[in-house]
């Protein structure tokens, strides 16, 4: 039976608990972690990323979403006929087809991709519609083209006179198998000053952005390896290889020979290393070293580079060979070009 003495004892204990002062309560209840104040920023691969970043910045500076920024940003090289490795003007495959690969990923983990897409100027926008309008992640080839046309995209000839001329020149001595980085040799033959990685010779554009809300999105788009076998797909449209975003940690993208990036799930690896505490540059370096350790002889003759940004807005890059550069755009400076560090 609950008698009077027990009642008084229980009441006293309750009263003592209620008498805990406010400072003690503050010690018991953990305070909410302060949010990191990150300013909008956009980064992208290669020197032509400068113009792409500036287009993306127009979206970010007006309070726009990072997803919209990266889409608008990579539209610039996709529509540049002078760029022979991204979109319009891209060097064709060995059969003369300009085939495009692209993917996009937002802060919620949503993603879309197209591969082997022909006749469409902006594959990145088709990739976004795959993400937003279908239950799928990737559409390829004729199916991707059909989807694009059904959604109002215009069918165009993407093979410029300059790229067609280069392709026909290559055909004179062409072998069945495509040669990695054949465009490097083309440029060296035409002009020795046009070395791999400079403003005349590059490939995929990968772009990462953080908006005013601190959300991260990314995009990656390319016309792929010059004179590749028809149907070849590299890392650029593959989530986790050419691009990966985790809004809690950061994002990463890649450039170079896609086969080696795919084998190491490169961009996902970079993000996971940042989750473990690596800086963006160190994470990129470790991903490069995985490639070199697995295929040291192959690595001597190819280029692969990674670019990353973390949730704090810190960024960095690393590549196998010299010549890889990346562009950075912030409120303070919109045309920063940084030479990436490399193993060789």
Phi, psi and omega in degrees: 000140181275093185276178186298321182296315179296324180297316180296319181296317180294321179296321180295319179296318179297319180296321181293325178293320180292341182277000178301129184284169185297325181294325178292320179298321180298329179286328182284316182270117181294140179285151177292137181292138181290137180283145180280129181275098181253127178280153177303143180204149175223135179230152180203163183281147172069169184291329178289355173293340179299307180295322179296317179299320181296324176292320178294324183295330177302326178284312183295319184292341178261013178086012182287170183280144180302325180299316178294324182296313182291326178296312180292326181296311183283351172301329184297303178291332178299329183259007183268110182293344180277346179269109186269018179229359178222120171063222182301125182095357180296147177293138186281177171281183187294342179264003177091011180262130172273109181245134188247145177233141179200154172212161182215148182213137183254184186288346180262005180087003175288144181208154178215155187205150171226149179218144180062031181275130178247155168072010181240125186297320187238082179298334180296326180286329174292318178301320179295322178292326174301318179296316189269335187248351182233164175276006186257171174255321186227137169237146185229157170052227183300326179294321178294319179295316178301316179298317181297313181295322178295338181256021170092004178285148183267135178279126185223159173273117184264355181273106180283166179298322182293316180290324178294321178297316179296320179296316181294328175293318179296324182300334182299328180233020186295141172255164183300315181277138178289151179262129180300134177056039181300332180296333175301314181292324178300313183292322179297322180292320182284321182202110183303337181284346182272077185278159179304134176093349180274190187294346181262349189214111185198190176213227185323141165255126172245135183227140178229139182220148172241129181265184185296339178272359180084011180271147184247139172220163181213159178215151179213131183210146185197162169260003172081185182295131180298135174060029176296164172297140180300126182101351179294137176233132178265207184276340191303324180266006186259115179297129183099338177257287181284339184201142172204138180227130170233112189296342177280336188244304184159198181217160179213153176216167185224167177209153180115207183287107189295330181303319181286330177292318179298316183299335182249008182043056195305306185291323175298318179300316180299315180296319180293326175293322176295326177298327180279356177112358177293146171289162178306315181294316181295324178295318178296319180297316180297322178296320176296318182295329176299318180295314182296318182294323182285323182222071185300322181289318177298318184298335181294337187243010180230167175240132170220133177226148176239146178229136184216158175218141178256179186296337179280351183091007176281141183225164179186168183210164176199145183223166176288309184252161173293159175109344179283131178229160177220152185255145181229137179228123177227182178297329182279323185212129186253004184224034181284129177237123186244127175288125181284147177286158184214163179283314180264000000 
